[in-house]
Coordinates of C-alpha atoms and ligand atoms in Angstrom, one line a residue:
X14 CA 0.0 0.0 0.0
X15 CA 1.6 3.1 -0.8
X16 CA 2.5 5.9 2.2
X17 CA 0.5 8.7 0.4
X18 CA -2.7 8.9 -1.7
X19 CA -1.6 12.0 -3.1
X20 CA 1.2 14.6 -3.3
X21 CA 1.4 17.9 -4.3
X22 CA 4.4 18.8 -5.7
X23 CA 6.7 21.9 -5.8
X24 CA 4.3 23.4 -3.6
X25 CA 5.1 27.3 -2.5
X26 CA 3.5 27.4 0.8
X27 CA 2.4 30.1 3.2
X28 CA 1.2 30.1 6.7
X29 CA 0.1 32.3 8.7
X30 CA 3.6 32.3 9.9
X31 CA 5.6 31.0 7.3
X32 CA 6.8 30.8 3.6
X33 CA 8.2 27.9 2.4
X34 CA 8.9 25.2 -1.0
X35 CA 7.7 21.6 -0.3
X36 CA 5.6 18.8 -1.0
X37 CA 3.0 17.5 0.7
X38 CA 2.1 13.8 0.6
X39 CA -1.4 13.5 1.9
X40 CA -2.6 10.0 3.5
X41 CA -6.5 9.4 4.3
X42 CA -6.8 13.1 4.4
X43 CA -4.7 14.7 6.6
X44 CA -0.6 16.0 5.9
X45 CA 1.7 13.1 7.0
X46 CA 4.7 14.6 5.3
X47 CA 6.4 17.9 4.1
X48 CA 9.6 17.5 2.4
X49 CA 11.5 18.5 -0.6
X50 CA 12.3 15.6 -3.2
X51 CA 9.4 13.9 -1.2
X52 CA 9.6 10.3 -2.4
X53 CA 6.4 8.4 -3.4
X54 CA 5.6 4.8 -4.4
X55 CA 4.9 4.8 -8.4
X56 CA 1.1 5.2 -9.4
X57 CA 0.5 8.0 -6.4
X58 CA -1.5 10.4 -8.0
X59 CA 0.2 14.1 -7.7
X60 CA -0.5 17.6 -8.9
X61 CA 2.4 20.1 -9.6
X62 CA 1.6 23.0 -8.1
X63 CA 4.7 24.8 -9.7
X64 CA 4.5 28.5 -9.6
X65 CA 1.6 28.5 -7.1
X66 CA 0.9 29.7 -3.8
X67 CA -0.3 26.8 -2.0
X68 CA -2.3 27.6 1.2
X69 CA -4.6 26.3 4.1
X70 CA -8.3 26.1 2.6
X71 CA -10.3 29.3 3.9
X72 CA -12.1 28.8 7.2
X73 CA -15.4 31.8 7.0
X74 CA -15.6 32.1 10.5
X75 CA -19.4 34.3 10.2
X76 CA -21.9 32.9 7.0
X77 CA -26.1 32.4 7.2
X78 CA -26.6 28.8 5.7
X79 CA -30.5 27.9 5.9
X80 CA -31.0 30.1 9.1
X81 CA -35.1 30.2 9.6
X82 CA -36.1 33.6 9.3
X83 CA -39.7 34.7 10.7
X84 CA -40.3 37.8 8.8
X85 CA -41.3 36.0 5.5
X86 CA -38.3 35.7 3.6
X87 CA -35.8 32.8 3.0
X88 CA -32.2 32.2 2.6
X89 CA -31.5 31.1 -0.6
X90 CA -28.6 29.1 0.2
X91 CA -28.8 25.8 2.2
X92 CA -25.7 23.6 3.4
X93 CA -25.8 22.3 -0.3
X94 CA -25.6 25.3 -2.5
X95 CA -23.4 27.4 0.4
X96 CA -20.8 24.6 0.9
X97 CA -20.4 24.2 -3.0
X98 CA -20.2 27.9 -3.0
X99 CA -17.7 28.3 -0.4
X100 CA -15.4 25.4 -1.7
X101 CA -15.8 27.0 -5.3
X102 CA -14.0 30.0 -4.1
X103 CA -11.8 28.3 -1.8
X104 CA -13.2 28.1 1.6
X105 CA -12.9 24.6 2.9
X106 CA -14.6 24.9 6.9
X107 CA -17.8 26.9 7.4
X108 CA -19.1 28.6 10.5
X109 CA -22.9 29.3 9.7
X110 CA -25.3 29.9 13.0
X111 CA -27.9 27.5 15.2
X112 CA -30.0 30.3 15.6
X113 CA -32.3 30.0 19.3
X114 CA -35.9 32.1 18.8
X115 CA -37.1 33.1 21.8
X116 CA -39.5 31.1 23.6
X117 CA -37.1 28.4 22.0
X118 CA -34.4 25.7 23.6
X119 CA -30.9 25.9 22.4
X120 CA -30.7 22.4 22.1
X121 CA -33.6 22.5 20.2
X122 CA -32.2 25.3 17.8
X123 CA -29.3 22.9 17.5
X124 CA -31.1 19.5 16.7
X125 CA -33.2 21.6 14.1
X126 CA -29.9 23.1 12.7
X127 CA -28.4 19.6 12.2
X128 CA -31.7 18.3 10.3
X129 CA -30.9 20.9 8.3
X130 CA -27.2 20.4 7.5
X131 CA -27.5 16.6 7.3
X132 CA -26.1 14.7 4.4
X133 CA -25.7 18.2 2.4
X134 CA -22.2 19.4 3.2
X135 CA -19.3 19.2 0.5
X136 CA -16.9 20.8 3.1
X137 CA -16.3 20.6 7.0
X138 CA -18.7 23.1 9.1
X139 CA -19.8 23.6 12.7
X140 CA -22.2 26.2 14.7
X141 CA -22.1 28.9 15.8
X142 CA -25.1 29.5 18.4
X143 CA -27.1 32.8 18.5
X144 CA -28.2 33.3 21.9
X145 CA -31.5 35.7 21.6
X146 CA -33.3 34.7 25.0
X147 CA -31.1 33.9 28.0
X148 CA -33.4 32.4 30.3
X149 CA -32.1 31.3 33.7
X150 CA -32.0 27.9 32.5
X151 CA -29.9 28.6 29.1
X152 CA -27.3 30.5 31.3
X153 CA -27.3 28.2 33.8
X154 CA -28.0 24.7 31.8
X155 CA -27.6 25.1 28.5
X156 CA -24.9 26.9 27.5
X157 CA -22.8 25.4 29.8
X158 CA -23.7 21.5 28.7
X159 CA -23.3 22.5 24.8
X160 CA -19.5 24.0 24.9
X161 CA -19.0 21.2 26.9
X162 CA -20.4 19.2 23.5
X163 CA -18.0 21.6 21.6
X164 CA -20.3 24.4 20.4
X165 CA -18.0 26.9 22.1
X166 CA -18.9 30.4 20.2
X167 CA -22.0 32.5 20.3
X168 CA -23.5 35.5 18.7
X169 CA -25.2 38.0 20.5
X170 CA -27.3 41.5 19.3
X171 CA -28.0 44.6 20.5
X172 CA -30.3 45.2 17.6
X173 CA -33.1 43.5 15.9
X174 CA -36.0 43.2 18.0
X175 CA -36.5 39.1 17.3
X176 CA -32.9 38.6 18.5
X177 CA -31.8 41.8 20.7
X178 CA -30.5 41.2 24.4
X179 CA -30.9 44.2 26.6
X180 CA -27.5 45.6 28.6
X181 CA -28.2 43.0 32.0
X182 CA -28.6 40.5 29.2
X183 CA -25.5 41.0 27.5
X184 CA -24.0 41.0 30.5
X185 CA -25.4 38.2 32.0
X186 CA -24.2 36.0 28.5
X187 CA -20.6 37.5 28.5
X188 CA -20.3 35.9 32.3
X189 CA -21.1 32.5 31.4
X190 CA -18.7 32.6 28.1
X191 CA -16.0 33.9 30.6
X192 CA -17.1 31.0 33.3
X193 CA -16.8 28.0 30.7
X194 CA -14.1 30.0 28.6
X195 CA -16.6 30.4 25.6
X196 CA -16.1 33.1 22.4
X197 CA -19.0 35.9 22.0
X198 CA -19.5 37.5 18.6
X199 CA -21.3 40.8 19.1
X200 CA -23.5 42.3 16.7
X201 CA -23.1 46.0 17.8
X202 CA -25.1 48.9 16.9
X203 CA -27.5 50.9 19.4
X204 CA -31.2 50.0 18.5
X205 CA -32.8 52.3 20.7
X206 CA -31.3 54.8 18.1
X207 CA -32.0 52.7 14.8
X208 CA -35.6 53.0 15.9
X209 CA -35.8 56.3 16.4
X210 CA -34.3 57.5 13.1
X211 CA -36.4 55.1 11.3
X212 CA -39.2 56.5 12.7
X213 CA -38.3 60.0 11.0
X214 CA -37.5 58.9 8.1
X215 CA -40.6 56.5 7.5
X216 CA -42.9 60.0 8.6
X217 CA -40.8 62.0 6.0
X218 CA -41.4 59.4 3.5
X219 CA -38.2 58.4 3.0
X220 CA -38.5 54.6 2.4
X221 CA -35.9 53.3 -0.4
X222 CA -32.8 50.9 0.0
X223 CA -30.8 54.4 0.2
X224 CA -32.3 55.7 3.9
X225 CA -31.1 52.0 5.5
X226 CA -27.6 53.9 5.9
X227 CA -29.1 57.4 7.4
X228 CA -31.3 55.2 9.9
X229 CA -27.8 53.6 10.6
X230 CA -24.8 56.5 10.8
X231 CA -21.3 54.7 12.6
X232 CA -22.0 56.7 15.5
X233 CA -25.2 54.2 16.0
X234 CA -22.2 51.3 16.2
X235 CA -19.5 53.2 17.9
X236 CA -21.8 53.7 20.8
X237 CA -22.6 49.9 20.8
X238 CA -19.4 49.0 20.0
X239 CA -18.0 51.2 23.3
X240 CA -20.9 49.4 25.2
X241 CA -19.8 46.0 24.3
X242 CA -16.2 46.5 25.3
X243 CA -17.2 47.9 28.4
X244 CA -19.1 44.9 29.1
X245 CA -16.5 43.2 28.2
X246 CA -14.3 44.8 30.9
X247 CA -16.2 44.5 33.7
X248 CA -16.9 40.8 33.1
X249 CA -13.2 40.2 32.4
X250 CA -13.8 38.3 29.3
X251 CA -12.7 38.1 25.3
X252 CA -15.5 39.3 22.8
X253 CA -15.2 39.5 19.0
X254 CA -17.1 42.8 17.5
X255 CA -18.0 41.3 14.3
X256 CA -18.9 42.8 11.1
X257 CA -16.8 46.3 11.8
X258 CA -17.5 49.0 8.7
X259 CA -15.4 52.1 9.6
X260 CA -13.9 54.5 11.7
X261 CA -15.9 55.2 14.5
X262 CA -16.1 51.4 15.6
X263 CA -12.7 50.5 14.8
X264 CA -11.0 53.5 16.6
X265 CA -13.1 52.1 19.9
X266 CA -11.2 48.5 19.6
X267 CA -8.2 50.2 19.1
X268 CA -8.4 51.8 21.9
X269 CA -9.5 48.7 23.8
X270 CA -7.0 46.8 22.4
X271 CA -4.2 49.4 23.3
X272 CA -5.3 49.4 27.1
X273 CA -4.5 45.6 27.1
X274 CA -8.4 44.5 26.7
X275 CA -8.8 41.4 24.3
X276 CA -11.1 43.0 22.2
X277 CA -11.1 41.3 18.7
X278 CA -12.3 42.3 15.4
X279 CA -13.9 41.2 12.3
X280 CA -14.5 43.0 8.9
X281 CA -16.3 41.6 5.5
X282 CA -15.6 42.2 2.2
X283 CA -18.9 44.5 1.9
X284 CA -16.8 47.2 4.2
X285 CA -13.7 47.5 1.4
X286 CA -15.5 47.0 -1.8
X287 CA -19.2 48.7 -0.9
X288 CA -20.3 52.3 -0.2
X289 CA -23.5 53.7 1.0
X290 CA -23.8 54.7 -2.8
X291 CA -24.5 51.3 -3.9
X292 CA -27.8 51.7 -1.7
X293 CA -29.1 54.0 -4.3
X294 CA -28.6 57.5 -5.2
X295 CA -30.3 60.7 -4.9
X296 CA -33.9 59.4 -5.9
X297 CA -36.0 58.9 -2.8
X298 CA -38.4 56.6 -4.4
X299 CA -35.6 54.9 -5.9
X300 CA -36.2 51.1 -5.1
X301 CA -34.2 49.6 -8.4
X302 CA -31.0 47.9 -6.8
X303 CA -30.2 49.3 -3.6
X304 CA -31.9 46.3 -1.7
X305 CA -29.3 44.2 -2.8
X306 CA -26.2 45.8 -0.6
X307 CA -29.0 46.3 2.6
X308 CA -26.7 45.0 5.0
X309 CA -25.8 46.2 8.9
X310 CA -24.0 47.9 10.0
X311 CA -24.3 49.6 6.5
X312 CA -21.4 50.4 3.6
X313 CA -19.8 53.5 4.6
X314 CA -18.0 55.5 2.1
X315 CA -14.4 55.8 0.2
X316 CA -12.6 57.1 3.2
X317 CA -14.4 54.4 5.4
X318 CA -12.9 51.5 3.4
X319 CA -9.4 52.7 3.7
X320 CA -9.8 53.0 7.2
X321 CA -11.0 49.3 7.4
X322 CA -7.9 48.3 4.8
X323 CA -5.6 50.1 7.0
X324 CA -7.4 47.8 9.9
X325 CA -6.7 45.1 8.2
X326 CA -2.9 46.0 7.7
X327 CA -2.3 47.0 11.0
X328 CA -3.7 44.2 13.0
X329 CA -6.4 46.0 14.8
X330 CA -8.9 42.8 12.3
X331 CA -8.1 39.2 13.4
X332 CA -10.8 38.1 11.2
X333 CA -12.2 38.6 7.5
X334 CA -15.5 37.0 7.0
X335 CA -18.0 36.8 4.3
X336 CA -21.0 37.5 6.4
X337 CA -22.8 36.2 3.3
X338 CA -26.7 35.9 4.1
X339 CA -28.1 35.0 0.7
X340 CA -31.3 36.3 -0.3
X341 CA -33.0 36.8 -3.9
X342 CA -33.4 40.1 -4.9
X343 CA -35.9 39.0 -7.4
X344 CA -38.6 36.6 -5.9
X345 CA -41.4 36.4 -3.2
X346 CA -39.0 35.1 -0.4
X347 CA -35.7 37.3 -0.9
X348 CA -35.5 40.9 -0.5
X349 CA -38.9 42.1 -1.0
X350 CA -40.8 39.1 0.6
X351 CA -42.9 41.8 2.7
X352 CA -43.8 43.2 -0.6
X353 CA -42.4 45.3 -3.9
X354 CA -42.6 48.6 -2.4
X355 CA -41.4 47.5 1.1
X356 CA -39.8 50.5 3.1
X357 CA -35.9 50.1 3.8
X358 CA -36.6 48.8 7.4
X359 CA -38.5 45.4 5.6
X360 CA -35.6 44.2 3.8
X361 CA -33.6 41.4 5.2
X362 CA -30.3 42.4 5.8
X363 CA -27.6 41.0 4.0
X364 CA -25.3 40.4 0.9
X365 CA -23.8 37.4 -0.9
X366 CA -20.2 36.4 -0.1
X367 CA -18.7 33.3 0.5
X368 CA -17.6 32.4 -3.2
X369 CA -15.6 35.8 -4.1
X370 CA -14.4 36.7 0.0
X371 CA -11.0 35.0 -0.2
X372 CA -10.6 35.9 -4.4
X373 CA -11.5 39.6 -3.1
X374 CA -8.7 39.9 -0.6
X375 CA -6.2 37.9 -2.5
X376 CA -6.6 40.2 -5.6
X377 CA -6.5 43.8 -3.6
X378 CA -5.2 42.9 -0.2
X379 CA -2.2 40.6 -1.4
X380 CA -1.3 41.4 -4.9
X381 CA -1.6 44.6 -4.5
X382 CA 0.8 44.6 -1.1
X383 CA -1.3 45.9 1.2
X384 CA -1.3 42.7 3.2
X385 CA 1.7 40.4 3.2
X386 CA 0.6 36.1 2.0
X387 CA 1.1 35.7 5.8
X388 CA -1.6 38.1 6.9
X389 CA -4.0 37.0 4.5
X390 CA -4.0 33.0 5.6
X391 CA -4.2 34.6 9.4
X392 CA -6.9 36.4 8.5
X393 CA -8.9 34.4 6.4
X394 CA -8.0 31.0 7.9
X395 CA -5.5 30.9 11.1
X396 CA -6.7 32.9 13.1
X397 CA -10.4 32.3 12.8
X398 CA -9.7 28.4 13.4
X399 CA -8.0 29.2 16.3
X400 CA -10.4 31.7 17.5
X401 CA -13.2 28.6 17.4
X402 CA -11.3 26.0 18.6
X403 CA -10.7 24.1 15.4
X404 CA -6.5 24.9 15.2
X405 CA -4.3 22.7 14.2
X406 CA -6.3 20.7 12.3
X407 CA -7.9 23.7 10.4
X408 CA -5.9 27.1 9.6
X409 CA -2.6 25.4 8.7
X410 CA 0.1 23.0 6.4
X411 CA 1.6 21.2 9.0
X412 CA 2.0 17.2 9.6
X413 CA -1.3 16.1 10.9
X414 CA -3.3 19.2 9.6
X415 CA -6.6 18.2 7.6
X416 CA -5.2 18.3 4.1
X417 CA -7.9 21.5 3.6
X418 CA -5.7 23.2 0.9
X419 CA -6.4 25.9 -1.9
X420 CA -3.6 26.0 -5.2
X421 CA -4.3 29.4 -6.6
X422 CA -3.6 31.1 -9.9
X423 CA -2.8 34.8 -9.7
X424 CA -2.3 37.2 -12.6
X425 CA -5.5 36.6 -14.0
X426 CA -7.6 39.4 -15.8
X427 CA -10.7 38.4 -14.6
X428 CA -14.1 40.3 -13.3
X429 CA -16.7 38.6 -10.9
X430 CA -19.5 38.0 -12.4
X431 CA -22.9 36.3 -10.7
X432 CA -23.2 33.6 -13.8
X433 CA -19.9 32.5 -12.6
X434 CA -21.1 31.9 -9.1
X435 CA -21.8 28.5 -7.5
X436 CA -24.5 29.9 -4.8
X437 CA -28.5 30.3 -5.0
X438 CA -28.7 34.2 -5.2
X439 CA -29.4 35.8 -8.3
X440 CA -26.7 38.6 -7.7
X441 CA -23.8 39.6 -6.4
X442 CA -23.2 43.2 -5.0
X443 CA -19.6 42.3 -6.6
X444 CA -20.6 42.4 -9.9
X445 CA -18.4 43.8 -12.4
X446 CA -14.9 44.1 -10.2
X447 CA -11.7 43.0 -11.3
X448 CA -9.9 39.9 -9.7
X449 CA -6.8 38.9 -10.5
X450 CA -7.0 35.9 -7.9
X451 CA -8.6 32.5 -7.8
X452 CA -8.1 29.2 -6.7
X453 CA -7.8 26.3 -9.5
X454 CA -7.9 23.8 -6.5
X455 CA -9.6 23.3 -3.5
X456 CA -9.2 19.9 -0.8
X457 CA -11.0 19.5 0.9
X458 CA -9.7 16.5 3.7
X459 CA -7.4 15.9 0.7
X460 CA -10.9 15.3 -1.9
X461 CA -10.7 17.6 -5.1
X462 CA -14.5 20.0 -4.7
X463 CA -13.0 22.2 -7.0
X464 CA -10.7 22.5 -10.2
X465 CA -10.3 23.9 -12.7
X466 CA -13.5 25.8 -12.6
X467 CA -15.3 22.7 -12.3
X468 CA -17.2 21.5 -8.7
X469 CA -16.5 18.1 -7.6
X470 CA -17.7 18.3 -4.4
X471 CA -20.0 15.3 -3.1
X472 CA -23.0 16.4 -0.5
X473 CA -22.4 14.7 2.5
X474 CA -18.3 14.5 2.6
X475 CA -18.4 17.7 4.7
X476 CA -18.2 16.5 8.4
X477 CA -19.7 18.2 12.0
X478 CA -16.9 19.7 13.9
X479 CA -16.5 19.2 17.8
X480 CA -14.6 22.4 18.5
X481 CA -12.3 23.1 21.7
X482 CA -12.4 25.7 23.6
X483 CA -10.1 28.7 22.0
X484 CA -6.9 29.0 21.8
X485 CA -6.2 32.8 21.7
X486 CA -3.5 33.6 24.1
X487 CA -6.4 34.0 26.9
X488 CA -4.7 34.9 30.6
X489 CA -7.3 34.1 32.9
X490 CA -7.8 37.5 34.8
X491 CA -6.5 41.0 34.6
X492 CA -7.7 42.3 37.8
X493 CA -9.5 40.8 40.8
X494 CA -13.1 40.1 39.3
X495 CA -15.9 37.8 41.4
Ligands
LIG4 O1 -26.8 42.5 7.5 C1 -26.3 41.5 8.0 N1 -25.1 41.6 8.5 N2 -27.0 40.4 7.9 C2 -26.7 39.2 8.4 C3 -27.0 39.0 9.9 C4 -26.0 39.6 10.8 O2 -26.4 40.5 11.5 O3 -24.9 39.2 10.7
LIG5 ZN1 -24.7 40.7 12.8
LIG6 ZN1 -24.0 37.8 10.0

């Protein structure tokens, strides 16, 4: 029997940490050896990977697969199409969320969330859990019993009134995550002050795609953003700020981050490559295309994005993430589910992006030497697998690593273009921009799902993932805390 089922050749690798020329013999999925001149019996298949980068396969750390949604609309992507999506452009682990209603059991939102990922996976995936009412017995019960199981991340909001926690709330959730050594994603932005300027703005008439960024200015997430991380102080506990658009937010983690609070952050693509001008322009009755960028926090403007690429380049972002939350803009249960002329405030929130979010950063992030190779596999891979528990066997090439690996070309003229696209939405809010970047392999576990812009994935190859609890450099307490 031969020692490897497959070897890549003449692979130039990068980790997070590392850049280095090897190949990689592969055996029943995982790296068993890196070498040069590796030796393999004859009849081992191989790939030359010769003049390309080799990398870890992308881990999205933040992605809506199938999540019920109870104001009438529904995600266009399931485990199926978002999986063969995701390994299409690369990304080999996905982090989609087990989203608890209220009234609802966690476990329950979990056993439904399985049912739903069952048998449809082309790629490895786990949870994340969205914890929306913290009842004495999810705190106390709960929670702590499913990080045991490995579901060691949660999302929280401090907006949306299906999903908000109040302050106590928030509070209340960080303590537990600090008790059992869990990772909370925070949604910030103030809602008190979302409602209130969609209030005005509905009375002045002003109801297109375009007035979803006035109801939302940054100072709306700076002030939640500020709120979190002082939450996150008094409890004595880690919390990611997820989905960060601009200034105002990012200058408040800075800050945290600079007074030695672990305070981590996460941008998307839709913060570099989308501007509150692709919401629509001057024309207040204007409901043509906007819908289809409606995301929160909301695209900011020119300035904004460099402030979020300089984020990126300075390490104030651990994580990139797609955020992708696929819904139709044509259709009766995407963006205008409550209707064709539905105000700004009725459209689901949310853009498209777990094909092009590693293709993206590759093309203007790496080639363009704004961020070095190593940066982009910590961001887009390392870093998020060890923020959730799944490092060393996701995020990295190293003997005993899953053999999750991407071979990309680069110096391709090439523009994204939705027909191109492996998911279920019927646009992309990235239509029409240049990439120079894309994989011509994905592994995933050491299976071809993608080459050579064909899919080869199989539903049902992606596995569950247990995680641990994470392994950010975490001392236990900064100050005396109960
Ligand atoms: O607009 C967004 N970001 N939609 C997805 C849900 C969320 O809050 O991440
Ligand atoms: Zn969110
Ligand atoms: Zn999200």
């Amino acid at each position: 029997m031969s020692e490897f089922d497959l070897v890549i050749r003449n692979a130039h690798c990068a980790t997070a940490a590392d850049v280095f020329d090897a190949d990689i013999g592969i055996k029943d999925g995982r790296i068993v050896a890196l070498a040069q001149g590796l030796k393999s019996a004859e009849g081992t298949e191989e790939i030359d990977a010769a003049g390309r980068w080799v990398l870890p396969g992308g881990i999205d750390g933040h992605c809506h697969l199938d999540q019920p949604m109870n104001d009438g609309s529904k995600m266009a992507d399931d485990f199926l199409s978002g999986t063969r999506s995701a390994a299409c452009g690369g990304t080999t682990t996905v982090l989609p969320f087990a989203c608890q209603f209220k009234g609802q059991s966690l476990r329950d939102a979990v056993e439904d969330y399985h049912r739903r990922a069952k048998g449809k996976a082309s790629i490895d995936y786990t949870f994340h859990l969205i914890v929306s009412d913290p009842t004495p017995d999810v705190l106390n019960r709960e929670l702590p019993e499913l990080i045991k199981e490995g579901y060691t991340s949660f999302k929280i909001y401090m907006t949306y009134d299906d999903l908000k926690l109040n302050d106590r709330e928030v509070i209340d959730v960080l303590a537990v995550a600090r008790d059992h050594g869990a990772m909370v994603m925070v949604h910030a932005e103030n809602t008190d002050c979302i409602a209130w300027l969609t209030e005005r703005l509905l009375k002045a008439g002003h109801t297109a795609p375009r007035f979803h960024a006035q109801s939302r200015p940054m100072l709306v997430e700076r002030e939640a953003t500020h709120r979190a991380i002082s939450f996150a102080e008094l409890v004595d506990v880690p919390i990611l700020i997820v989905h960060v658009s601009g200034r105002e937010a990012i200058e408040q983690i800075r800050w945290a981050q600079g007074n030695g609070l672990r305070i981590y952050g996460e941008t998307c693509p839709q913060y570099l490559f989308l501007t509150a001008d692709d919401l629509g322009l001057d024309d207040e009755h204007d409901h043509s295309h906007g819908a289809k960028c409606i995301c929160s926090p909301p695209p900011r403007d020119k300035a904004n994005q460099q402030v979020v690429w300089d984020g990126l380049e300075s390490g104030v972002f651990q994580v990139f993430s797609s955020d992708h939350a696929p819904f139709t803009f044509e259709g009766p249960e995407g963006k205008y589910a409550a209707g064709a002329d539905a105000s700004f405030d009725k459209i689901p929130n949310g853009v498209p992006g777990l094909e092009t979010r590693l293709p993206l950063l590759f093309s203007h992030g790496v080639l363009t030497g704004r961020i070095d190779i190593c940066q982009f596999v910590a961001l887009t891979s390392t870093n998020v697998a060890k923020m959730y528990g799944l490092y060393p066997k996701k995020g990295s090439i190293a003997i005993g690593a899953d053999a999750d690996l991407t071979i990309w070309d680069t110096g391709l003229d090439r523009v994204i273009r939705n027909a191109d696209l492996h998911h279920n939405v019927d646009y992309t809010p990235y239509e029409g921009i240049p990439v120079s970047a894309w994989p011509t392999l994905t592994l995933s576990r050491g299976k071809t799902v993608w080459a050579n812009g064909q899919y080869h994935g199989q539903a049902g190859h992606g596995q569950f993932l247990h995680c641990e609890l994470p392994t950010p450099a975490r001392p236990k307490s900064r100050g005396q805390k109960p």
